[in-house]
Coordinates of C-alpha atoms in Angstrom, one line a residue:
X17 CA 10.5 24.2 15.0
X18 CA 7.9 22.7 12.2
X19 CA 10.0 23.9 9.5
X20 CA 12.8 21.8 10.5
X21 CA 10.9 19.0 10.4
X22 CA 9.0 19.4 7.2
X23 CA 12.3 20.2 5.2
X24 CA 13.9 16.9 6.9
X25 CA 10.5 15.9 5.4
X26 CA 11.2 17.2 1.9
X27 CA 14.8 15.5 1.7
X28 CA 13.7 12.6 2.5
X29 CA 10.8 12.8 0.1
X30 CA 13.3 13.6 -2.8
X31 CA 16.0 11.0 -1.8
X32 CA 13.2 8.6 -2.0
X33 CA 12.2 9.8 -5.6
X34 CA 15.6 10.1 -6.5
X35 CA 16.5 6.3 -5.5
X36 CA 13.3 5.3 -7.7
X37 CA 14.2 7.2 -10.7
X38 CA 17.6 5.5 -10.2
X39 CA 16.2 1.9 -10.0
X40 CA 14.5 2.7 -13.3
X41 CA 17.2 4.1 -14.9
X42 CA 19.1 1.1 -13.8
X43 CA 16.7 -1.5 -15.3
X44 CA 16.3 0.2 -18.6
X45 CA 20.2 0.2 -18.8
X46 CA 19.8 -3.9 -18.1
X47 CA 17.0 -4.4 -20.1
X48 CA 19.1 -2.8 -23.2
X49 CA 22.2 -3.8 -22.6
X50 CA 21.4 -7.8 -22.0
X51 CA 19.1 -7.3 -25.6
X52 CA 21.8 -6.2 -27.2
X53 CA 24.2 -8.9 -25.2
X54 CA 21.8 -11.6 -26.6
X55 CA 21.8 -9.5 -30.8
X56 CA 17.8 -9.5 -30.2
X57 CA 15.6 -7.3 -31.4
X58 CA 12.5 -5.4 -29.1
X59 CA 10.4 -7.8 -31.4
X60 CA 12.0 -11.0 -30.4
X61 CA 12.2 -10.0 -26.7
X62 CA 8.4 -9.3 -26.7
X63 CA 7.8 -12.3 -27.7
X64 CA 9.6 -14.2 -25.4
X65 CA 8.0 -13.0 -22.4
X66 CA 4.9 -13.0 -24.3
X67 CA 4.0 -9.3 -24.7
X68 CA 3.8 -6.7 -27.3
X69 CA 6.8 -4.9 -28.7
X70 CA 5.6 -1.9 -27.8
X71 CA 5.3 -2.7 -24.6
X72 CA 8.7 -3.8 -24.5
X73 CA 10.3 -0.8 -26.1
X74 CA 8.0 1.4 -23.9
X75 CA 9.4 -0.5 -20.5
X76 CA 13.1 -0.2 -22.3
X77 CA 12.8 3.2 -22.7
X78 CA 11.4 4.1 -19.2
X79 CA 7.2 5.5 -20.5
X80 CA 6.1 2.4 -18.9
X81 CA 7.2 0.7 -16.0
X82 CA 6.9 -3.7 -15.8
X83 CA 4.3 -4.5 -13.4
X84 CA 6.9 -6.9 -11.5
X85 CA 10.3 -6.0 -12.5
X86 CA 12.0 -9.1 -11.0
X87 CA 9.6 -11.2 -13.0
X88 CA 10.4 -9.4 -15.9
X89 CA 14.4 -9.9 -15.7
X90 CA 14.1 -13.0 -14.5
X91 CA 12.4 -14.1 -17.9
X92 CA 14.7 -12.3 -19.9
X93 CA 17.9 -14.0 -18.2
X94 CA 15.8 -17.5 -19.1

């Protein structure tokens, strides 16, 4: 009867981990695609939202994530 529950558990757990690394995935993808859109370089970008470029190219490449996403795109579309 538990097991039931705690494989429901473990689905759940990995559909939830699966929608994050897709949200990730999906903001790198923007993050790249609108820099190259705009013919910027990770240096230019950085600088525009006022951080380092390798903190840029770490969020664009997905080894860091932005602390507030929405922030972050909403800059960059600015």
């Amino acid at each position: 009867m538990h097991t039931g529950f705690l494989q429901e558990a473990d689905r759940e757990a990995a559909g939830d981990t699966l929608a994050a690394e897709m949200r990730a995935n999906r903001l790198q993808d923007f993050l790249k695609g609108r820099r190259d859109h705009l013919d910027l370089s990770q240096y230019q970008v950085a600088v525009r939202l006022s951080i380092s470029d390798r903190a840029y190219g770490n969020w664009e490449r997905g080894r860091a994530k932005a602390a507030n996403p929405a922030e972050l795109i909403e800059d960059f579309l600015a």
